[in-house]
PDB file of C-alpha atoms in Angstrom:
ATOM      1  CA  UNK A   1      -7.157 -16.218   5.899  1.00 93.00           C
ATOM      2  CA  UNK A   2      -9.361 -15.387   9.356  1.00 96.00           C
ATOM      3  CA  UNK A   3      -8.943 -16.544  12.338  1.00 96.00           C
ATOM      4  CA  UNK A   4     -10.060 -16.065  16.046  1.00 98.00           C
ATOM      5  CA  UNK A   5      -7.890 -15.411  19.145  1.00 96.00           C
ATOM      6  CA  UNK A   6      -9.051 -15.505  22.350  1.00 96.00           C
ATOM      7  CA  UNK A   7      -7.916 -12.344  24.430  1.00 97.00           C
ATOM      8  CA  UNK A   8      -9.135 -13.640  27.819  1.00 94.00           C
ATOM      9  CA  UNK A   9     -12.440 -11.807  27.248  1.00 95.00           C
ATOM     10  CA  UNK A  10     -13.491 -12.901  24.188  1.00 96.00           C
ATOM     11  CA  UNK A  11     -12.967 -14.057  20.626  1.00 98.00           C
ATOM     12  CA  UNK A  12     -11.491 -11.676  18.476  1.00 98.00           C
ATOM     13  CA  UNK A  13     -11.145 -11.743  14.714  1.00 97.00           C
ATOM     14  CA  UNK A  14      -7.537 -11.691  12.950  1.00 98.00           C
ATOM     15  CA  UNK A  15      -6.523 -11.702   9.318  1.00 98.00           C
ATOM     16  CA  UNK A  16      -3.268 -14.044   8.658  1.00 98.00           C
ATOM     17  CA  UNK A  17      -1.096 -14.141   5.916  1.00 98.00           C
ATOM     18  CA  UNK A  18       1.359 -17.156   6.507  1.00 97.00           C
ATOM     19  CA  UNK A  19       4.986 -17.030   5.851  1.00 95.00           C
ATOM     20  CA  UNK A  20       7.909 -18.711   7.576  1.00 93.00           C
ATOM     21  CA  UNK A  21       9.838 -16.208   9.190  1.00 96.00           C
ATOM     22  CA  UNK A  22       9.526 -13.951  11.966  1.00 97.00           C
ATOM     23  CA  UNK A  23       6.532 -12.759  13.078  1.00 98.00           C
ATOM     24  CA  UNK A  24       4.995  -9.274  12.477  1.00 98.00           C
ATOM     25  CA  UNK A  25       1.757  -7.767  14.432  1.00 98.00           C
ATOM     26  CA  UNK A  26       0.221  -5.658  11.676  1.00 98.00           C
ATOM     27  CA  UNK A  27      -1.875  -2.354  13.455  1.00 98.00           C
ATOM     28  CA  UNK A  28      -4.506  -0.638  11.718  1.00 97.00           C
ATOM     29  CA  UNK A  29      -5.320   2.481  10.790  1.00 96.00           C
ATOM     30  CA  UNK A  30      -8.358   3.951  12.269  1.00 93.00           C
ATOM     31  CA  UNK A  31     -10.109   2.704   8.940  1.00 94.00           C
ATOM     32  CA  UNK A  32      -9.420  -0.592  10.491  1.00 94.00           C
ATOM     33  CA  UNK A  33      -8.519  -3.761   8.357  1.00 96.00           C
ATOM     34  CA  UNK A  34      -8.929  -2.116   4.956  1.00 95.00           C
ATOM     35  CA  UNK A  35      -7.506  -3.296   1.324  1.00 95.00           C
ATOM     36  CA  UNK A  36      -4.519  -1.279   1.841  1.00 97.00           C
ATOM     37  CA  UNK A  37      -3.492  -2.608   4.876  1.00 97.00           C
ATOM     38  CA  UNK A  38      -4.477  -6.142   4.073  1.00 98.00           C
ATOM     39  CA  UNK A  39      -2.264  -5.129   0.885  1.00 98.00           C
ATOM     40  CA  UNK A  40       0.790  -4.345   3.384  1.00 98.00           C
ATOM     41  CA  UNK A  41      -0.441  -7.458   4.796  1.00 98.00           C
ATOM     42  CA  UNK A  42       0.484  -9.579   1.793  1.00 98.00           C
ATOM     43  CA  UNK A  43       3.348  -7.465   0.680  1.00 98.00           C
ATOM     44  CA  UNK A  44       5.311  -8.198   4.286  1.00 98.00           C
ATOM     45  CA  UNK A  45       4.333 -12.238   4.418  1.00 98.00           C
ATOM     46  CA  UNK A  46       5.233 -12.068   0.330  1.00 97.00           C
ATOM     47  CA  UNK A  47       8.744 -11.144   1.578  1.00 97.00           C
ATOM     48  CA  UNK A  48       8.655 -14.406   4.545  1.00 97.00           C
ATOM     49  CA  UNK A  49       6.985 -13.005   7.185  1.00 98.00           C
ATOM     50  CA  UNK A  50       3.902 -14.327   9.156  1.00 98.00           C
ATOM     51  CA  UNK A  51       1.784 -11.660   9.533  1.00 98.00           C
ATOM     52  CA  UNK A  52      -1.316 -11.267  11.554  1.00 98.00           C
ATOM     53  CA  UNK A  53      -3.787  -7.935  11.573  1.00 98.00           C
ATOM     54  CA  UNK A  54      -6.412  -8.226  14.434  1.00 98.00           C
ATOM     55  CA  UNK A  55      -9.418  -6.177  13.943  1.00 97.00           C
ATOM     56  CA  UNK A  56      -8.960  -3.638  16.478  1.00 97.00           C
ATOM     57  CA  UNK A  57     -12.785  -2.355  16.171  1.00 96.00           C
ATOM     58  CA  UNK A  58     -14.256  -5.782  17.021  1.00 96.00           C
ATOM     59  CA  UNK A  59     -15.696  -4.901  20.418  1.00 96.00           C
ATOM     60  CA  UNK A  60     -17.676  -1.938  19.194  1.00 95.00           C
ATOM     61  CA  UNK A  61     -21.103  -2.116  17.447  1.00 90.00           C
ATOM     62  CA  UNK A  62     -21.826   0.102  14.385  1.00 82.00           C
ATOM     63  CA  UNK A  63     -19.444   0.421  12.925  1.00 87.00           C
ATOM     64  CA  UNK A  64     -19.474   1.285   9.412  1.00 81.00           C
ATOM     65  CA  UNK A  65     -16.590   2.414   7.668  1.00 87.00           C
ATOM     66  CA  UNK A  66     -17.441   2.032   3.736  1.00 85.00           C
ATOM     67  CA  UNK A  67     -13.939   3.258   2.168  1.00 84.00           C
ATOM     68  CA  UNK A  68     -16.390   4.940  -0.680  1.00 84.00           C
ATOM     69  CA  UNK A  69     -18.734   6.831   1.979  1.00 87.00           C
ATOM     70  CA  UNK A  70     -17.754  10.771   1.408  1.00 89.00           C
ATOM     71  CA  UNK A  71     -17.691  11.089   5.771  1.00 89.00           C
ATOM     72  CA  UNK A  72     -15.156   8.264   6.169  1.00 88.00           C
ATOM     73  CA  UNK A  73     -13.016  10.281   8.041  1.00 88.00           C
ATOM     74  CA  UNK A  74     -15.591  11.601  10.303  1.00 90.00           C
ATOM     75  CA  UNK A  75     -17.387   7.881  10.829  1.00 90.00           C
ATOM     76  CA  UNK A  76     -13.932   6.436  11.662  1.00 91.00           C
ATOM     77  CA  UNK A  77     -13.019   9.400  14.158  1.00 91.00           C
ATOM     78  CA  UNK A  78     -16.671   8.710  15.759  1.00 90.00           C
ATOM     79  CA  UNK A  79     -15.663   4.906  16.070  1.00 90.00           C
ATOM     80  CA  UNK A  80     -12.154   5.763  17.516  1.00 88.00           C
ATOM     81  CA  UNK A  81     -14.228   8.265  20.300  1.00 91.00           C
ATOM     82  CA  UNK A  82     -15.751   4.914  21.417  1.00 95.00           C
ATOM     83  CA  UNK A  83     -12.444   2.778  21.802  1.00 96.00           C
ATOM     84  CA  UNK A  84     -11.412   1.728  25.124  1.00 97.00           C
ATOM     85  CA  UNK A  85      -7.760   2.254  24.384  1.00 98.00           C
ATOM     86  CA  UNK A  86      -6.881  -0.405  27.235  1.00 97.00           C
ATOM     87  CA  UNK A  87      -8.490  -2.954  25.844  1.00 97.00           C
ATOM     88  CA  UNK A  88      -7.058  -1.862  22.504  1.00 98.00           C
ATOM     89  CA  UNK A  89      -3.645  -2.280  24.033  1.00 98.00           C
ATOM     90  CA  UNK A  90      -4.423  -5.754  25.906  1.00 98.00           C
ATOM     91  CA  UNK A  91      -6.336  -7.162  22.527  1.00 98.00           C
ATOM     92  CA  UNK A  92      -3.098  -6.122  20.409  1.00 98.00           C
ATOM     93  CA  UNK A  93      -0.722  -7.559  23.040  1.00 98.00           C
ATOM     94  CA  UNK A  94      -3.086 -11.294  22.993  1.00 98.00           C
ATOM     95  CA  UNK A  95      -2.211 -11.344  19.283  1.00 98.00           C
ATOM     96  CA  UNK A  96       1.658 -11.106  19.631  1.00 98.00           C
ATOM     97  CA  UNK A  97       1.302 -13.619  22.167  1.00 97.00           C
ATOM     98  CA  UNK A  98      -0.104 -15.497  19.209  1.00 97.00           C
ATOM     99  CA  UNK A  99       2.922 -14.809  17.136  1.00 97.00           C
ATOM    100  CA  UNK A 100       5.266 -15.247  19.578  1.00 97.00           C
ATOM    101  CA  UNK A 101       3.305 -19.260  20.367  1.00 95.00           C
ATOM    102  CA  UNK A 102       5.740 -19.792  16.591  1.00 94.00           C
ATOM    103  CA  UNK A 103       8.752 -19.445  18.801  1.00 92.00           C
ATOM    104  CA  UNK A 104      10.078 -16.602  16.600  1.00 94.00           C
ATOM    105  CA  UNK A 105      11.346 -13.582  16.870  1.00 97.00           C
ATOM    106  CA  UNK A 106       8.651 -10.822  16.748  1.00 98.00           C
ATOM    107  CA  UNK A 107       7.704  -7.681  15.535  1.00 98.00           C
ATOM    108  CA  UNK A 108       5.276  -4.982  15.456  1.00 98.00           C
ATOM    109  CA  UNK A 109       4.454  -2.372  12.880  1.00 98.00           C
ATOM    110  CA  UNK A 110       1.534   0.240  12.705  1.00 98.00           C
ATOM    111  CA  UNK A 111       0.091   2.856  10.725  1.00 98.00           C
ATOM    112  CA  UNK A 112      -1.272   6.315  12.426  1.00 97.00           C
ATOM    113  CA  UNK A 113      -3.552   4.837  14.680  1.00 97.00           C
ATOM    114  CA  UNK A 114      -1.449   1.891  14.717  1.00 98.00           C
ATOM    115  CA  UNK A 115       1.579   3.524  14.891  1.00 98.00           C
ATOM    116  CA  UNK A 116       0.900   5.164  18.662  1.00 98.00           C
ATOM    117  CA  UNK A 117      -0.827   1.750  19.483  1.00 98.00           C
ATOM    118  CA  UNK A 118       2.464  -0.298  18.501  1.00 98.00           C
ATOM    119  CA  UNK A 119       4.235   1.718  20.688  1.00 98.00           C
ATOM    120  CA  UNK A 120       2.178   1.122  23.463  1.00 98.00           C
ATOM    121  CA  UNK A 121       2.379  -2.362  22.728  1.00 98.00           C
ATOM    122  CA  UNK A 122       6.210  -1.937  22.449  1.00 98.00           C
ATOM    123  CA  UNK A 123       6.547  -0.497  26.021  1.00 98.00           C
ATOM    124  CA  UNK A 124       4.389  -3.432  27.854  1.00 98.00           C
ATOM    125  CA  UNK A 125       4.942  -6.537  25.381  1.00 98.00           C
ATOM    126  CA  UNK A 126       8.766  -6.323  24.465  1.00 98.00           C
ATOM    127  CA  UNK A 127       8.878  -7.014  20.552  1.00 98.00           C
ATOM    128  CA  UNK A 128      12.204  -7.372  18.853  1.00 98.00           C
ATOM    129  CA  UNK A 129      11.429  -4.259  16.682  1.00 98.00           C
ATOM    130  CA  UNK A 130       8.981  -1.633  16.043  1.00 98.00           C
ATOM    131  CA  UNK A 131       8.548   0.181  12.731  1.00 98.00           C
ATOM    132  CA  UNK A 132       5.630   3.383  13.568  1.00 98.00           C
ATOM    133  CA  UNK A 133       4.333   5.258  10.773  1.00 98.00           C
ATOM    134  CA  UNK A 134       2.981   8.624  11.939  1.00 98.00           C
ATOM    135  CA  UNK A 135       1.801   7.358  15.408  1.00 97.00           C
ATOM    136  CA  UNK A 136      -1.154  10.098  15.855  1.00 94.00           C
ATOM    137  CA  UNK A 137      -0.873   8.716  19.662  1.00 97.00           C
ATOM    138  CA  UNK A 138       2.531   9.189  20.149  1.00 98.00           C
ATOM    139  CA  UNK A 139       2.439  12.949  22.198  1.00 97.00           C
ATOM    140  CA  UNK A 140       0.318  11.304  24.700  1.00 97.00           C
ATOM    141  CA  UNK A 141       2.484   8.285  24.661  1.00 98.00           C
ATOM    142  CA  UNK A 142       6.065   9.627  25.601  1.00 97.00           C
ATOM    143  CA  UNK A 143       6.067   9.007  29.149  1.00 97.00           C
ATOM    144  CA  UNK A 144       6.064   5.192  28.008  1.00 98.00           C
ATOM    145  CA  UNK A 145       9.284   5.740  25.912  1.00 97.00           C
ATOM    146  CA  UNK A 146      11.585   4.615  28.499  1.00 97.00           C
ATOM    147  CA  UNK A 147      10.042   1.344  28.517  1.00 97.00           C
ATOM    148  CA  UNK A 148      10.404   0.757  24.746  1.00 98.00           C
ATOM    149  CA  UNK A 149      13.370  -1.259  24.430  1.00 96.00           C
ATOM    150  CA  UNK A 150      12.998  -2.533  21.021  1.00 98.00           C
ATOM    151  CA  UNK A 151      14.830  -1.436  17.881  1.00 98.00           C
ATOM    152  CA  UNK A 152      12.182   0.946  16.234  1.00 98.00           C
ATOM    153  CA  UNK A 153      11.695   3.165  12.860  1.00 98.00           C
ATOM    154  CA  UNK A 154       9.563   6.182  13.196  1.00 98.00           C
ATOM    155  CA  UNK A 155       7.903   8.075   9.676  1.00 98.00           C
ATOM    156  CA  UNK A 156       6.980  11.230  10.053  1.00 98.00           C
ATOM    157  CA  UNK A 157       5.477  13.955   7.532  1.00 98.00           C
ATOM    158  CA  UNK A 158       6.665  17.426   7.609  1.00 97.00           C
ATOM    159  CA  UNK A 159       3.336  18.991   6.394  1.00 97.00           C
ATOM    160  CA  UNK A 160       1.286  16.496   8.936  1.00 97.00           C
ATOM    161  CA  UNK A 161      -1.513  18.671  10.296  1.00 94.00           C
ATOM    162  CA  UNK A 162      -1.770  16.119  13.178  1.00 94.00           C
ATOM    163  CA  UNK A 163       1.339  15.960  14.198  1.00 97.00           C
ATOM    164  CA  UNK A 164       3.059  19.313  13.232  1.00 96.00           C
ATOM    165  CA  UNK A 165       6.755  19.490  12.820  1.00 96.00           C
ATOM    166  CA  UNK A 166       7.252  21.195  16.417  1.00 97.00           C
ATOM    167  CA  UNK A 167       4.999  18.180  17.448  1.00 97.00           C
ATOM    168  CA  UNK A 168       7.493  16.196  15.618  1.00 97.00           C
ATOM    169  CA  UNK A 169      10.704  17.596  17.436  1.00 97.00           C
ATOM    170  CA  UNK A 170       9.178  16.578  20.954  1.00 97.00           C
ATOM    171  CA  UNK A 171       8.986  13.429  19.978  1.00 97.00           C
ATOM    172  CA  UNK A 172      12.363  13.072  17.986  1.00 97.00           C
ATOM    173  CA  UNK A 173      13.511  13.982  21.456  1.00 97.00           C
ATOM    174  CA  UNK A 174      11.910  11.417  23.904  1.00 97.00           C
ATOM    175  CA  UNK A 175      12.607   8.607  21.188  1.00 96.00           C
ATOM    176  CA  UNK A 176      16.599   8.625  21.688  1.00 92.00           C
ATOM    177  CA  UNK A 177      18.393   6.488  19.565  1.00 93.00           C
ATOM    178  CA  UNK A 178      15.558   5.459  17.352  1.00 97.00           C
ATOM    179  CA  UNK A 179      15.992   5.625  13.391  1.00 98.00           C
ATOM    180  CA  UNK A 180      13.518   8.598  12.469  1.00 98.00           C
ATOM    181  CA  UNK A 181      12.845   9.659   8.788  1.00 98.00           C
ATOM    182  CA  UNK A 182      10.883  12.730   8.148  1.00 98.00           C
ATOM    183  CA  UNK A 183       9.449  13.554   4.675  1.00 98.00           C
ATOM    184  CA  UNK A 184       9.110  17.312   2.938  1.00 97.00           C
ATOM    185  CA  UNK A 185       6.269  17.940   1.568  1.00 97.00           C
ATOM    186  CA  UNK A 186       3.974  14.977   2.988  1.00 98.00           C
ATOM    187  CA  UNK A 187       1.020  14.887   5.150  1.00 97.00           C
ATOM    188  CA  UNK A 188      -0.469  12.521   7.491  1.00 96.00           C
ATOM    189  CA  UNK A 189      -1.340   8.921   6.113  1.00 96.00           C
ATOM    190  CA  UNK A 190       1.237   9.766   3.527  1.00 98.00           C
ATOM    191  CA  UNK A 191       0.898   5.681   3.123  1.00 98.00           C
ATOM    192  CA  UNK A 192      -2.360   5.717   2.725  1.00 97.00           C
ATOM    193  CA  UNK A 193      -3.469   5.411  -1.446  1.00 96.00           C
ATOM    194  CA  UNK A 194      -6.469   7.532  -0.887  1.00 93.00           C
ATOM    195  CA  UNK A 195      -6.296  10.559  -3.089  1.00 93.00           C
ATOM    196  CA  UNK A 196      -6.647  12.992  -0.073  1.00 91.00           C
ATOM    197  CA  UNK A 197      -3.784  11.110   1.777  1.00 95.00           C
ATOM    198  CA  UNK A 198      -1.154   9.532  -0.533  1.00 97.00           C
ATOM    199  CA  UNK A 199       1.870  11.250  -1.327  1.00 98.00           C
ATOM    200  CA  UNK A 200       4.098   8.978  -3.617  1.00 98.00           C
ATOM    201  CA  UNK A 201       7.094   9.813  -3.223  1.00 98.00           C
ATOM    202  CA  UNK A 202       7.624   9.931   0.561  1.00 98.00           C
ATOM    203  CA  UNK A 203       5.552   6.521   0.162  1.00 98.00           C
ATOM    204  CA  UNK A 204       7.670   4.405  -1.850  1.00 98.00           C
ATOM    205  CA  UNK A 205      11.256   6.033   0.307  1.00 98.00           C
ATOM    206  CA  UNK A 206       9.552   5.278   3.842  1.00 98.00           C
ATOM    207  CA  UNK A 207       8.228   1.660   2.471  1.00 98.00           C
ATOM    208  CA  UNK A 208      11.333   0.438   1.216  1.00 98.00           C
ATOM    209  CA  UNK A 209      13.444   1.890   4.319  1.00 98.00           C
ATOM    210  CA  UNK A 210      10.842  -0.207   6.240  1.00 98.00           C
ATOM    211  CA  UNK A 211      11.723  -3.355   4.300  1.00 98.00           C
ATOM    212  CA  UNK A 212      15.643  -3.010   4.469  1.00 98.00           C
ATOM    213  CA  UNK A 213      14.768  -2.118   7.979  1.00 98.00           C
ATOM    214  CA  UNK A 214      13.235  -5.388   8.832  1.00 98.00           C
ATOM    215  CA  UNK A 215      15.723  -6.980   6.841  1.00 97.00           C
ATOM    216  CA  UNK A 216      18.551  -5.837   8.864  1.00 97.00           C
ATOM    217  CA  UNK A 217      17.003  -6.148  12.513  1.00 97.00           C
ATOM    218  CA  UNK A 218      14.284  -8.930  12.007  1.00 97.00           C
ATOM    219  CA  UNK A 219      15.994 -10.813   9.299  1.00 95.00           C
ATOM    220  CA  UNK A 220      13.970 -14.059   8.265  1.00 90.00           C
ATOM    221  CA  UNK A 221      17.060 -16.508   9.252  1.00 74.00           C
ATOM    222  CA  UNK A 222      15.785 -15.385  12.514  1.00 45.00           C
ATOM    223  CA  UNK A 223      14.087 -17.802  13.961  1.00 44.00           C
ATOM    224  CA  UNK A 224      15.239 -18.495  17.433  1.00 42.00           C
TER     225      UNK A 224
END
């Protein structure tokens, strides 16, 4: 289902998929709230969790991001030029606030785009746990690692144009005792079931280390 939240400044829309235990702020890519992610969507509140994916993009005009249009990837970096990635941050942070209204624990987990945002959201908003998947943000985010205090996962792909493996190592660094995976052989938006993204394998290992991850640190007997 769709609901608004108010951020302060406005009204901005959210996809929910209801489940009983913790909750789990679901990030975009920079495709925004596609079918895949509203597919992780279901797959996470399938397992218990209450899961909410706010549409990121809703303060920007024009924006068209048809999954079938052959520029997608230049459309959605032209939308992502216009971002105010403040307000990004704030709008993300309203909707845990939502989450955390269920007097739960809480969560947040991101895909590229989403992945550098939940971080940034991890080092001002305090979640229980973080789980990033090749947070494209993430060089320009390290200074705010000290501040992330929540148990985190990090995926990263070794053949990531993005974020090259040296790329990779400097942020291994600043993370300290996060749990970091790093797949051979997979690109950026491994995750991602586009043809020109997906790589199976390192899909299925880094999905079901995410699950046994939230198992383990945000079980669904959780609730405070």
């Amino acid at each position: 289902m769709t609901l608004e939240i108010d951020t302060g400044s406005g009204l901005m829309p959210v996809h929910v998929w209801e489940g009983q235990g913790p909750g789990l702020l679901l990030l975009q890519e920079i495709f925004g709230v596609s079918d895949y992610i509203k597919e992780r969507g279901a797959q996470l509140a399938a397992l218990g969790y209450h899961v909410v994916a706010p549409e990121i993009f809703w303060r920007l005009d024009d924006v068209d991001l048809d999954p079938d249009a052959p520029d997608l990837l230049d459309r959605a970096l032209a939308v992502l030029g216009r971002l105010d990635w403040g307000l990004a941050v704030s709008d993300s942070v309203a909707a845990l606030e939502y989450l955390r209204g269920r007097d739960t624990a809480v969560g947040v987990i991101g895909f590229c785009f989403g992945g550098g945002l939940g971080f940034n959201v991890a080092a001002v908003a305090d979640p229980d746990v973080l789980v990033s998947y090749y947070g494209s943000a993430l060089p320009n985010l390290l200074p705010l690692a000290p501040e992330v205090t929540a148990t985190s996962l990090h995926h990263f792909g070794d053949a990531d144009d993005y974020l090259p493996p040296a790329t990779v190592d400097s942020i291994v660094a600043a993370l300290g005792d996060a749990e970091i995976h790093r797949y051979a052989g997979a690109g950026h938006a491994f995750d991602n079931p586009m043809p020109a993204f997906h790589h199976a394998e390192a899909a299925a290992q880094a999905w079901q280390r995410t699950t046994d991850f939230l198992s383990r640190q945000l079980p669904l007997e959780g609730n405070r």
